Short mmCIF file of C-alpha atoms in Angstrom, two decimals:
data_model
loop_
_atom_site.label_atom_id
_atom_site.label_comp_id
_atom_site.label_asym_id
_atom_site.label_seq_id
_atom_site.Cartn_x
_atom_site.Cartn_y
_atom_site.Cartn_z
CA UNK A 1 45.27 48.04 -55.54
CA UNK A 2 48.46 47.86 -53.53
CA UNK A 3 51.83 49.20 -54.50
CA UNK A 4 53.42 52.58 -54.92
CA UNK A 5 51.38 55.63 -53.93
CA UNK A 6 49.72 57.28 -56.87
CA UNK A 7 48.40 60.79 -57.26
CA UNK A 8 44.84 59.50 -56.96
CA UNK A 9 45.56 57.62 -53.75
CA UNK A 10 47.31 60.65 -52.20
CA UNK A 11 44.40 62.89 -53.20
CA UNK A 12 41.98 60.34 -51.74
CA UNK A 13 43.86 60.31 -48.42
CA UNK A 14 43.84 64.12 -48.29
CA UNK A 15 40.13 64.19 -49.11
CA UNK A 16 39.47 61.66 -46.36
CA UNK A 17 41.51 63.79 -43.96
CA UNK A 18 39.24 66.77 -44.66
CA UNK A 19 36.13 64.58 -44.36
CA UNK A 20 37.45 63.21 -41.07
CA UNK A 21 38.02 66.73 -39.79
CA UNK A 22 34.47 67.77 -40.68
CA UNK A 23 32.94 64.56 -39.32
CA UNK A 24 34.94 64.96 -36.13
CA UNK A 25 33.86 68.59 -35.66
CA UNK A 26 30.21 67.67 -36.12
CA UNK A 27 30.51 64.54 -34.00
CA UNK A 28 32.14 66.22 -31.03
CA UNK A 29 29.41 68.86 -30.99
CA UNK A 30 26.54 66.37 -31.38
CA UNK A 31 27.83 64.14 -28.57
CA UNK A 32 27.68 67.07 -26.17
CA UNK A 33 24.20 68.19 -27.27
CA UNK A 34 22.25 64.91 -27.20
CA UNK A 35 24.15 62.40 -25.11
CA UNK A 36 22.74 58.96 -25.78
CA UNK A 37 21.37 59.57 -29.28
CA UNK A 38 24.14 61.96 -30.30
CA UNK A 39 26.83 59.46 -29.35
CA UNK A 40 25.19 56.75 -31.45
CA UNK A 41 24.74 59.13 -34.38
CA UNK A 42 28.36 60.30 -34.20
CA UNK A 43 29.70 56.74 -34.01
CA UNK A 44 27.59 55.69 -37.00
CA UNK A 45 28.99 58.64 -38.96
CA UNK A 46 32.52 57.53 -38.06
CA UNK A 47 31.77 53.97 -39.10
CA UNK A 48 30.56 55.23 -42.47
CA UNK A 49 33.64 57.41 -42.88
CA UNK A 50 36.15 54.72 -41.92
CA UNK A 51 34.50 51.88 -43.83
CA UNK A 52 33.95 54.11 -46.86
CA UNK A 53 37.60 55.14 -46.83
CA UNK A 54 38.67 51.51 -46.55
CA UNK A 55 36.51 50.51 -49.50
CA UNK A 56 37.40 53.55 -51.61
CA UNK A 57 41.17 53.16 -51.33
CA UNK A 58 41.24 49.41 -50.88
CA UNK A 59 43.72 49.50 -48.00
CA UNK A 60 43.85 50.43 -44.34
CA UNK A 61 45.34 53.78 -45.35
CA UNK A 62 41.85 54.88 -46.30
CA UNK A 63 40.89 54.56 -42.66
CA UNK A 64 44.06 56.38 -41.59
CA UNK A 65 43.22 59.58 -43.47
CA UNK A 66 39.80 59.84 -41.86
CA UNK A 67 41.10 58.88 -38.43
CA UNK A 68 43.84 61.51 -38.51
CA UNK A 69 41.29 64.18 -39.47
CA UNK A 70 38.91 63.01 -36.75
CA UNK A 71 41.65 63.16 -34.12
CA UNK A 72 42.80 66.60 -35.34
CA UNK A 73 39.25 67.84 -34.74
CA UNK A 74 39.49 66.57 -31.16
CA UNK A 75 42.83 68.29 -30.64
CA UNK A 76 41.59 71.57 -32.15
CA UNK A 77 38.43 71.61 -30.03
CA UNK A 78 40.01 70.37 -26.79
CA UNK A 79 43.05 72.61 -26.50
CA UNK A 80 42.42 75.77 -24.48
CA UNK A 81 42.89 79.08 -26.22
CA UNK A 82 45.11 81.89 -24.87
CA UNK A 83 42.00 83.57 -23.46
CA UNK A 84 41.45 80.53 -21.25
CA UNK A 85 38.29 79.17 -22.86
CA UNK A 86 37.81 76.02 -24.93
CA UNK A 87 34.95 74.37 -26.75
CA UNK A 88 35.15 70.79 -25.46
CA UNK A 89 34.84 70.06 -21.79
CA UNK A 90 36.19 66.83 -20.37
CA UNK A 91 33.42 66.48 -17.82
CA UNK A 92 31.04 64.22 -19.73
CA UNK A 93 31.32 60.48 -20.19
CA UNK A 94 30.09 60.92 -23.77
CA UNK A 95 33.39 62.46 -24.83
CA UNK A 96 35.39 59.53 -23.53
CA UNK A 97 32.94 57.04 -25.03
CA UNK A 98 33.21 58.81 -28.40
CA UNK A 99 37.00 58.87 -28.24
CA UNK A 100 37.23 55.18 -27.30
CA UNK A 101 34.46 54.10 -29.67
CA UNK A 102 35.98 55.98 -32.60
CA UNK A 103 39.36 54.45 -31.93
CA UNK A 104 37.87 50.95 -31.81
CA UNK A 105 35.95 51.56 -35.04
CA UNK A 106 39.09 52.84 -36.80
CA UNK A 107 41.09 49.78 -35.77
CA UNK A 108 38.27 47.43 -36.77
CA UNK A 109 37.86 49.01 -40.21
CA UNK A 110 41.61 49.13 -40.83
CA UNK A 111 42.12 45.46 -40.04
CA UNK A 112 38.96 44.02 -41.57
CA UNK A 113 39.43 41.46 -44.33
CA UNK A 114 37.40 42.36 -47.39
CA UNK A 115 36.42 39.82 -50.06
CA UNK A 116 38.59 41.67 -52.61
CA UNK A 117 41.62 41.21 -50.32
CA UNK A 118 41.51 37.42 -50.43
CA UNK A 119 43.53 35.66 -53.11
CA UNK A 120 41.64 33.49 -55.57
CA UNK A 121 42.64 29.86 -55.21
CA UNK A 122 43.56 27.79 -58.26
CA UNK A 123 40.66 25.41 -57.59
CA UNK A 124 38.10 28.23 -57.69
CA UNK A 125 39.52 29.96 -60.78
CA UNK A 126 39.09 26.91 -63.05
CA UNK A 127 35.56 26.28 -64.25
#
């Protein structure tokens, strides 16, 4: 499923971007509420998003759409508003663990070799 971008693949990337944004918003809030369990829950949600995007689109671009949305959620929640307040604080170790863990999961899912990615050898194709 490689080649030129199709309308379906572009729509899939945009859908994954929105799912990444929603997963990121929920994840950043859960990590702050319940530190050890919330971090694990948020990382599992990211793993499902990234691996699902990789399998759905068949390339690493499926991971990219979700990762961009997830990072946009971090930027939106972490930037202070003109009034001086912001939603995410940088005081907890959970935020850094979620940022690093999500980045590691995105790279792992983007570079993983799936069985469908491997070429079929001539010896295996003949029965």
